[in-house]
Every structure is written in structure tokens, then in C-alpha cells.
């Protein structure tokens, strides 16, 4: 089945630790995205990538890093510099300019 | 000014009524507009996309776009309790034709 897979679904980490969230897609989409959602809030763009080996900061990139070494993969690292990392993280992909994005099931990160 | 604005709601309508959800955007050059539905704890799913001025209908859903007034709306006819969710408006942003920006969402409650 084609789709976007995020893992794990739930993740717990101690404060001060870096953590990497996985996102894989088999839709052959060029563009991939990471969003953060806090309770009762909309989606805020962290990073996006239009093509392999290229990515751009979104509105809240501080404390996060990404890589795009393969078309199908776009991992997100939440670093210890991110002050409030507890949130619901959503990965998405789209097929081209101005087209709709499809989402993975999300990773709920809790930092204690 | 936020790039994409929505009334947070909740918008409460009785079963069978028409629900009207509105969204305004700041960049006059935006070309692509999307409506997503998000159930609590789940990832967003695409309902409609619209690129041209006017109406676009798909089943019980109608998207309306007015680029001159910079608003896009979603009408849900014959609302059902299962339509109760948060509806997110998304716009391809001003900086890039790949940058997809979301509003904060409107919560819809359909009363049986």
C-alpha cells in the first residue's frame, strides 16, 4: 500500500536528549514536510524539502534539524535546544508545486 | 497578521443543517487552497482542493474561492454527527509554491 509511515507513534524522552523521528513515503513524491501541532492549535511548519539534498526552514525551525538524503525519507531531529519539544509531530508529502499534501499518522513526543 | 486565519469556533449546527466554514489569507498571490478534516488525536485528511475562483462541489462538500476578497470557504450540506471535527484551511504560501501554510482550524460540532 502506498503511503507515509511515521515511527514511532509514541515517543518518550528525557529533557536534554536529542531524538530523531522517522518519516518514510513510498508515493514517489518530491516534496516532504514536517509540522508541529500543540493541543488545540493548528499546524506549524518546521521544515520542508522540495527535492533530495535540499530543504528550507519553516516558521519554527529553531531547535530542529532535518536531512533529505533519499527521496523517500525525511527524518526530523528534535535537539536539546528546542525549549518545549512535547507536541504532536506530523510528516507529509506532496507530488509537486501547489499540490495537496498527504499526512502520516503522526508521532506524539513527550519530553519529561 | 497571520497568513491564514480561521475562526476557532466551536461552530455548532444541528444534524441536517448546512455548516459554513470560512478562511481568509493574506497573500494575494496564493494559488492553491485546501481543506482538511482532523479528528481528535488523528492526522489531517484532505477533503477538498480548489485553484480557481468560484465553487467546486464534491458530494456534500462545496469549496468556494474568492481571490479578490482573499477568502475561501467550505460548505457542508446535510451535516452529520460524524462531521464533528476540526477543519483546517491550508494555502500555498507566499515564499514558495511548495510551502503549505495552515490556519489554526475551526472546530465543528454537529448536534444529533
PDB file of C-alpha atoms in Angstrom:
ATOM      1  CA  UNK A   1       0.000   0.000   0.000  1.00  0.00           C
ATOM      2  CA  UNK A   2       1.238   3.478  -0.840  1.00  0.00           C
ATOM      3  CA  UNK A   3       1.529   5.916   1.989  1.00  0.00           C
ATOM      4  CA  UNK A   4       3.532   7.778   4.548  1.00  0.00           C
ATOM      5  CA  UNK A   5       4.865   5.956   7.597  1.00  0.00           C
ATOM      6  CA  UNK A   6       5.927   7.714  10.742  1.00  0.00           C
ATOM      7  CA  UNK A   7       7.554   5.895  13.585  1.00  0.00           C
ATOM      8  CA  UNK A   8       7.231   5.509  16.423  1.00  0.00           C
ATOM      9  CA  UNK A   9       3.634   6.508  17.194  1.00  0.00           C
ATOM     10  CA  UNK A  10       4.533   7.466  20.782  1.00  0.00           C
ATOM     11  CA  UNK A  11       7.949   8.555  21.999  1.00  0.00           C
ATOM     12  CA  UNK A  12       9.164   9.463  25.449  1.00  0.00           C
ATOM     13  CA  UNK A  13      12.488  11.151  26.111  1.00  0.00           C
ATOM     14  CA  UNK A  14      14.258  12.798  28.975  1.00  0.00           C
ATOM     15  CA  UNK A  15      14.876  16.507  28.859  1.00  0.00           C
ATOM     16  CA  UNK A  16      18.218  17.376  27.268  1.00  0.00           C
ATOM     17  CA  UNK A  17      18.316  14.369  24.934  1.00  0.00           C
ATOM     18  CA  UNK A  18      18.188  14.612  21.169  1.00  0.00           C
ATOM     19  CA  UNK A  19      15.580  12.449  19.480  1.00  0.00           C
ATOM     20  CA  UNK A  20      15.003  11.538  15.816  1.00  0.00           C
ATOM     21  CA  UNK A  21      11.557  10.991  14.331  1.00  0.00           C
ATOM     22  CA  UNK A  22      11.295   8.823  11.259  1.00  0.00           C
ATOM     23  CA  UNK A  23       9.240   9.563   8.145  1.00  0.00           C
ATOM     24  CA  UNK A  24       9.197   7.343   5.062  1.00  0.00           C
ATOM     25  CA  UNK A  25       6.998   7.622   1.961  1.00  0.00           C
ATOM     26  CA  UNK A  26       6.524   5.269  -0.981  1.00  0.00           C
ATOM     27  CA  UNK A  27       4.360   7.629  -3.030  1.00  0.00           C
ATOM     28  CA  UNK A  28       7.313   8.818  -5.124  1.00  0.00           C
ATOM     29  CA  UNK A  29       6.545  12.378  -4.018  1.00  0.00           C
ATOM     30  CA  UNK A  30       9.197  15.039  -4.470  1.00  0.00           C
ATOM     31  CA  UNK A  31       8.223  17.279  -1.566  1.00  0.00           C
ATOM     32  CA  UNK A  32       8.144  16.392   2.112  1.00  0.00           C
ATOM     33  CA  UNK A  33       7.168  18.390   5.186  1.00  0.00           C
ATOM     34  CA  UNK A  34       7.351  18.393   8.972  1.00  0.00           C
ATOM     35  CA  UNK A  35       4.704  20.118  11.060  1.00  0.00           C
ATOM     36  CA  UNK A  36       4.227  20.521  14.768  1.00  0.00           C
ATOM     37  CA  UNK A  37       0.819  20.641  16.431  1.00  0.00           C
ATOM     38  CA  UNK A  38       0.196  21.676  20.027  1.00  0.00           C
ATOM     39  CA  UNK A  39      -3.111  20.904  21.808  1.00  0.00           C
ATOM     40  CA  UNK A  40      -5.975  22.934  20.357  1.00  0.00           C
ATOM     41  CA  UNK A  41      -3.694  24.569  17.812  1.00  0.00           C
ATOM     42  CA  UNK A  42      -3.183  24.415  14.082  1.00  0.00           C
ATOM     43  CA  UNK A  43      -0.188  23.025  12.219  1.00  0.00           C
ATOM     44  CA  UNK A  44       3.042  24.985  12.242  1.00  0.00           C
ATOM     45  CA  UNK A  45       5.664  24.312   9.584  1.00  0.00           C
ATOM     46  CA  UNK A  46       9.079  23.247  10.872  1.00  0.00           C
ATOM     47  CA  UNK A  47      10.968  22.304   7.680  1.00  0.00           C
ATOM     48  CA  UNK A  48      10.125  21.340   4.129  1.00  0.00           C
ATOM     49  CA  UNK A  49      12.058  19.808   1.288  1.00  0.00           C
ATOM     50  CA  UNK A  50      11.309  20.176  -2.393  1.00  0.00           C
ATOM     51  CA  UNK A  51      13.945  17.753  -3.610  1.00  0.00           C
ATOM     52  CA  UNK A  52      16.648  15.405  -2.394  1.00  0.00           C
ATOM     53  CA  UNK A  53      19.586  17.105  -0.656  1.00  0.00           C
ATOM     54  CA  UNK A  54      17.692  20.377  -0.316  1.00  0.00           C
ATOM     55  CA  UNK A  55      15.439  21.706   2.446  1.00  0.00           C
ATOM     56  CA  UNK A  56      14.148  25.027   3.741  1.00  0.00           C
ATOM     57  CA  UNK A  57      13.263  26.324   7.172  1.00  0.00           C
ATOM     58  CA  UNK A  58       9.642  26.824   8.000  1.00  0.00           C
ATOM     59  CA  UNK A  59       8.230  29.153  10.624  1.00  0.00           C
ATOM     60  CA  UNK A  60       9.531  27.356  13.722  1.00  0.00           C
ATOM     61  CA  UNK A  61      12.823  25.689  12.699  1.00  0.00           C
ATOM     62  CA  UNK A  62      14.825  26.668  15.786  1.00  0.00           C
ATOM     63  CA  UNK A  63      15.843  23.612  17.805  1.00  0.00           C
ATOM     64  CA  UNK A  64      15.139  21.184  14.954  1.00  0.00           C
ATOM     65  CA  UNK A  65      17.239  19.684  12.166  1.00  0.00           C
ATOM     66  CA  UNK A  66      16.440  17.556   9.117  1.00  0.00           C
ATOM     67  CA  UNK A  67      18.145  15.690   6.306  1.00  0.00           C
ATOM     68  CA  UNK A  68      16.966  14.545   2.879  1.00  0.00           C
ATOM     69  CA  UNK A  69      19.487  12.054   1.601  1.00  0.00           C
ATOM     70  CA  UNK A  70      16.882   9.873  -0.109  1.00  0.00           C
ATOM     71  CA  UNK A  71      13.673  10.820  -1.891  1.00  0.00           C
ATOM     72  CA  UNK A  72      11.582   8.564   0.318  1.00  0.00           C
ATOM     73  CA  UNK A  73      12.986   9.607   3.697  1.00  0.00           C
ATOM     74  CA  UNK A  74      12.887  12.870   5.680  1.00  0.00           C
ATOM     75  CA  UNK A  75      13.896  12.336   9.327  1.00  0.00           C
ATOM     76  CA  UNK A  76      13.461  15.098  11.907  1.00  0.00           C
ATOM     77  CA  UNK A  77      15.795  15.520  14.875  1.00  0.00           C
ATOM     78  CA  UNK A  78      14.475  17.371  17.888  1.00  0.00           C
ATOM     79  CA  UNK A  79      17.524  18.736  19.642  1.00  0.00           C
ATOM     80  CA  UNK A  80      18.034  19.748  23.244  1.00  0.00           C
ATOM     81  CA  UNK A  81      17.914  23.371  22.053  1.00  0.00           C
ATOM     82  CA  UNK A  82      14.171  23.060  21.453  1.00  0.00           C
ATOM     83  CA  UNK A  83      12.679  24.572  24.603  1.00  0.00           C
ATOM     84  CA  UNK A  84       9.222  22.972  24.506  1.00  0.00           C
ATOM     85  CA  UNK A  85       9.506  19.793  22.434  1.00  0.00           C
ATOM     86  CA  UNK A  86       6.428  17.986  23.761  1.00  0.00           C
ATOM     87  CA  UNK A  87       3.952  18.016  20.850  1.00  0.00           C
ATOM     88  CA  UNK A  88       2.315  16.020  18.052  1.00  0.00           C
ATOM     89  CA  UNK A  89       4.624  15.853  15.024  1.00  0.00           C
ATOM     90  CA  UNK A  90       3.214  15.310  11.556  1.00  0.00           C
ATOM     91  CA  UNK A  91       5.093  14.411   8.397  1.00  0.00           C
ATOM     92  CA  UNK A  92       3.547  14.989   4.980  1.00  0.00           C
ATOM     93  CA  UNK A  93       4.435  14.679   1.320  1.00  0.00           C
ATOM     94  CA  UNK A  94       3.169  16.168  -1.928  1.00  0.00           C
ATOM     95  CA  UNK A  95       3.659  15.478  -5.582  1.00  0.00           C
ATOM     96  CA  UNK A  96       4.611  18.919  -6.826  1.00  0.00           C
ATOM     97  CA  UNK A  97       4.195  22.648  -6.746  1.00  0.00           C
ATOM     98  CA  UNK A  98       0.939  23.797  -5.224  1.00  0.00           C
ATOM     99  CA  UNK A  99      -0.478  20.302  -4.880  1.00  0.00           C
ATOM    100  CA  UNK A 100      -2.156  18.727  -1.888  1.00  0.00           C
ATOM    101  CA  UNK A 101      -0.154  17.158   0.909  1.00  0.00           C
ATOM    102  CA  UNK A 102      -0.865  13.762   2.445  1.00  0.00           C
ATOM    103  CA  UNK A 103      -0.049  13.033   6.055  1.00  0.00           C
ATOM    104  CA  UNK A 104       1.410  10.206   8.058  1.00  0.00           C
ATOM    105  CA  UNK A 105      -0.290   9.103  11.282  1.00  0.00           C
ATOM    106  CA  UNK A 106       1.920  11.330  13.433  1.00  0.00           C
ATOM    107  CA  UNK A 107       4.341  10.874  16.316  1.00  0.00           C
ATOM    108  CA  UNK A 108       3.375  12.065  19.759  1.00  0.00           C
ATOM    109  CA  UNK A 109       6.561  13.140  21.557  1.00  0.00           C
ATOM    110  CA  UNK A 110       6.615  13.630  25.307  1.00  0.00           C
ATOM    111  CA  UNK A 111       9.694  15.012  26.984  1.00  0.00           C
ATOM    112  CA  UNK A 112       9.901  14.557  30.746  1.00  0.00           C
TER     113      UNK A 112
ATOM    114  CA  UNK B   1      -1.213  39.481  10.562  1.00  0.00           C
ATOM    115  CA  UNK B   2      -1.367  35.696  10.309  1.00  0.00           C
ATOM    116  CA  UNK B   3      -1.010  34.311   6.809  1.00  0.00           C
ATOM    117  CA  UNK B   4      -4.093  32.092   7.113  1.00  0.00           C
ATOM    118  CA  UNK B   5      -6.885  32.928   9.556  1.00  0.00           C
ATOM    119  CA  UNK B   6      -9.839  30.896  10.733  1.00  0.00           C
ATOM    120  CA  UNK B   7     -12.383  31.347  13.485  1.00  0.00           C
ATOM    121  CA  UNK B   8     -11.517  28.774  16.151  1.00  0.00           C
ATOM    122  CA  UNK B   9     -15.165  28.042  16.967  1.00  0.00           C
ATOM    123  CA  UNK B  10     -16.706  25.858  18.035  1.00  0.00           C
ATOM    124  CA  UNK B  11     -19.308  26.157  15.328  1.00  0.00           C
ATOM    125  CA  UNK B  12     -22.372  24.240  16.481  1.00  0.00           C
ATOM    126  CA  UNK B  13     -25.055  23.181  13.989  1.00  0.00           C
ATOM    127  CA  UNK B  14     -27.961  20.725  14.221  1.00  0.00           C
ATOM    128  CA  UNK B  15     -27.895  17.496  12.270  1.00  0.00           C
ATOM    129  CA  UNK B  16     -29.080  18.029   8.704  1.00  0.00           C
ATOM    130  CA  UNK B  17     -28.147  21.713   8.599  1.00  0.00           C
ATOM    131  CA  UNK B  18     -25.562  23.421   6.412  1.00  0.00           C
ATOM    132  CA  UNK B  19     -22.254  24.168   8.121  1.00  0.00           C
ATOM    133  CA  UNK B  20     -20.277  27.093   6.725  1.00  0.00           C
ATOM    134  CA  UNK B  21     -16.585  27.369   7.493  1.00  0.00           C
ATOM    135  CA  UNK B  22     -14.525  30.370   6.470  1.00  0.00           C
ATOM    136  CA  UNK B  23     -10.869  31.152   5.949  1.00  0.00           C
ATOM    137  CA  UNK B  24      -9.020  34.298   4.917  1.00  0.00           C
ATOM    138  CA  UNK B  25      -5.462  34.554   3.671  1.00  0.00           C
ATOM    139  CA  UNK B  26      -3.027  37.414   3.471  1.00  0.00           C
ATOM    140  CA  UNK B  27      -1.029  36.791   0.290  1.00  0.00           C
ATOM    141  CA  UNK B  28      -2.908  37.916  -2.794  1.00  0.00           C
ATOM    142  CA  UNK B  29      -0.562  35.809  -4.928  1.00  0.00           C
ATOM    143  CA  UNK B  30      -1.629  32.497  -3.362  1.00  0.00           C
ATOM    144  CA  UNK B  31      -2.772  29.989  -5.976  1.00  0.00           C
ATOM    145  CA  UNK B  32      -3.711  26.747  -4.238  1.00  0.00           C
ATOM    146  CA  UNK B  33      -6.186  26.223  -1.411  1.00  0.00           C
ATOM    147  CA  UNK B  34      -7.049  23.135   0.581  1.00  0.00           C
ATOM    148  CA  UNK B  35      -9.494  21.985   3.238  1.00  0.00           C
ATOM    149  CA  UNK B  36      -8.503  19.221   5.644  1.00  0.00           C
ATOM    150  CA  UNK B  37     -10.536  17.470   8.331  1.00  0.00           C
ATOM    151  CA  UNK B  38      -8.863  16.359  11.544  1.00  0.00           C
ATOM    152  CA  UNK B  39     -10.465  14.156  14.158  1.00  0.00           C
ATOM    153  CA  UNK B  40      -9.158  14.425  17.695  1.00  0.00           C
ATOM    154  CA  UNK B  41      -5.821  12.660  18.063  1.00  0.00           C
ATOM    155  CA  UNK B  42      -5.583  11.820  14.355  1.00  0.00           C
ATOM    156  CA  UNK B  43      -3.720  13.264  11.412  1.00  0.00           C
ATOM    157  CA  UNK B  44      -5.408  15.615   8.914  1.00  0.00           C
ATOM    158  CA  UNK B  45      -7.109  14.170   5.857  1.00  0.00           C
ATOM    159  CA  UNK B  46      -7.739  16.065   2.645  1.00  0.00           C
ATOM    160  CA  UNK B  47     -11.372  16.921   1.862  1.00  0.00           C
ATOM    161  CA  UNK B  48     -11.186  19.405  -0.986  1.00  0.00           C
ATOM    162  CA  UNK B  49      -8.783  21.462  -3.017  1.00  0.00           C
ATOM    163  CA  UNK B  50      -9.591  24.461  -5.183  1.00  0.00           C
ATOM    164  CA  UNK B  51      -7.441  26.514  -7.504  1.00  0.00           C
ATOM    165  CA  UNK B  52      -9.893  28.727  -9.417  1.00  0.00           C
ATOM    166  CA  UNK B  53     -12.421  31.348  -8.387  1.00  0.00           C
ATOM    167  CA  UNK B  54     -15.908  30.038  -7.893  1.00  0.00           C
ATOM    168  CA  UNK B  55     -17.427  26.896  -6.456  1.00  0.00           C
ATOM    169  CA  UNK B  56     -16.258  23.315  -6.503  1.00  0.00           C
ATOM    170  CA  UNK B  57     -18.605  20.573  -5.346  1.00  0.00           C
ATOM    171  CA  UNK B  58     -17.831  17.038  -4.180  1.00  0.00           C
ATOM    172  CA  UNK B  59     -20.728  15.171  -2.643  1.00  0.00           C
ATOM    173  CA  UNK B  60     -21.940  17.041   0.444  1.00  0.00           C
ATOM    174  CA  UNK B  61     -18.950  19.389   0.347  1.00  0.00           C
ATOM    175  CA  UNK B  62     -18.586  22.633  -1.595  1.00  0.00           C
ATOM    176  CA  UNK B  63     -15.459  24.761  -1.602  1.00  0.00           C
ATOM    177  CA  UNK B  64     -15.776  28.406  -2.585  1.00  0.00           C
ATOM    178  CA  UNK B  65     -12.887  30.652  -3.564  1.00  0.00           C
ATOM    179  CA  UNK B  66     -12.883  34.415  -3.969  1.00  0.00           C
ATOM    180  CA  UNK B  67      -9.382  35.619  -4.769  1.00  0.00           C
ATOM    181  CA  UNK B  68     -10.383  39.282  -4.955  1.00  0.00           C
ATOM    182  CA  UNK B  69     -11.592  39.170  -1.357  1.00  0.00           C
ATOM    183  CA  UNK B  70      -8.937  36.652  -0.320  1.00  0.00           C
ATOM    184  CA  UNK B  71     -11.234  34.168   1.290  1.00  0.00           C
ATOM    185  CA  UNK B  72     -12.029  30.528   0.835  1.00  0.00           C
ATOM    186  CA  UNK B  73     -14.949  28.727   2.429  1.00  0.00           C
ATOM    187  CA  UNK B  74     -16.225  25.201   2.906  1.00  0.00           C
ATOM    188  CA  UNK B  75     -19.911  24.326   2.994  1.00  0.00           C
ATOM    189  CA  UNK B  76     -21.058  21.013   4.391  1.00  0.00           C
ATOM    190  CA  UNK B  77     -24.621  20.146   3.460  1.00  0.00           C
ATOM    191  CA  UNK B  78     -26.791  17.737   5.456  1.00  0.00           C
ATOM    192  CA  UNK B  79     -24.315  17.820   8.333  1.00  0.00           C
ATOM    193  CA  UNK B  80     -23.915  14.575  10.262  1.00  0.00           C
ATOM    194  CA  UNK B  81     -22.587  13.967  13.787  1.00  0.00           C
ATOM    195  CA  UNK B  82     -19.653  12.174  12.114  1.00  0.00           C
ATOM    196  CA  UNK B  83     -18.687  15.512  10.552  1.00  0.00           C
ATOM    197  CA  UNK B  84     -17.797  16.781  14.025  1.00  0.00           C
ATOM    198  CA  UNK B  85     -14.083  17.519  13.773  1.00  0.00           C
ATOM    199  CA  UNK B  86     -11.618  20.348  13.324  1.00  0.00           C
ATOM    200  CA  UNK B  87     -11.429  21.745   9.797  1.00  0.00           C
ATOM    201  CA  UNK B  88      -8.110  23.163   8.686  1.00  0.00           C
ATOM    202  CA  UNK B  89      -7.675  25.600   5.830  1.00  0.00           C
ATOM    203  CA  UNK B  90      -4.315  25.468   4.028  1.00  0.00           C
ATOM    204  CA  UNK B  91      -2.787  27.768   1.452  1.00  0.00           C
ATOM    205  CA  UNK B  92       0.353  27.514  -0.606  1.00  0.00           C
ATOM    206  CA  UNK B  93       2.427  30.271   0.983  1.00  0.00           C
ATOM    207  CA  UNK B  94       3.945  33.426  -0.374  1.00  0.00           C
ATOM    208  CA  UNK B  95       7.583  32.360  -0.261  1.00  0.00           C
ATOM    209  CA  UNK B  96       7.445  29.192  -2.296  1.00  0.00           C
ATOM    210  CA  UNK B  97       4.949  27.197  -4.342  1.00  0.00           C
ATOM    211  CA  UNK B  98       5.813  24.242  -2.099  1.00  0.00           C
ATOM    212  CA  UNK B  99       5.339  25.995   1.245  1.00  0.00           C
ATOM    213  CA  UNK B 100       1.954  24.889   2.594  1.00  0.00           C
ATOM    214  CA  UNK B 101       0.654  27.063   5.429  1.00  0.00           C
ATOM    215  CA  UNK B 102      -2.219  26.055   7.691  1.00  0.00           C
ATOM    216  CA  UNK B 103      -4.730  28.055   9.643  1.00  0.00           C
ATOM    217  CA  UNK B 104      -5.412  27.213  13.267  1.00  0.00           C
ATOM    218  CA  UNK B 105      -8.616  25.365  12.396  1.00  0.00           C
ATOM    219  CA  UNK B 106     -12.318  25.652  13.171  1.00  0.00           C
ATOM    220  CA  UNK B 107     -13.929  23.096  15.437  1.00  0.00           C
ATOM    221  CA  UNK B 108     -17.312  21.926  14.156  1.00  0.00           C
ATOM    222  CA  UNK B 109     -19.891  20.263  16.393  1.00  0.00           C
ATOM    223  CA  UNK B 110     -22.932  18.663  14.768  1.00  0.00           C
ATOM    224  CA  UNK B 111     -25.706  18.114  17.314  1.00  0.00           C
ATOM    225  CA  UNK B 112     -27.864  14.976  16.830  1.00  0.00           C
TER     226      UNK B 112
END
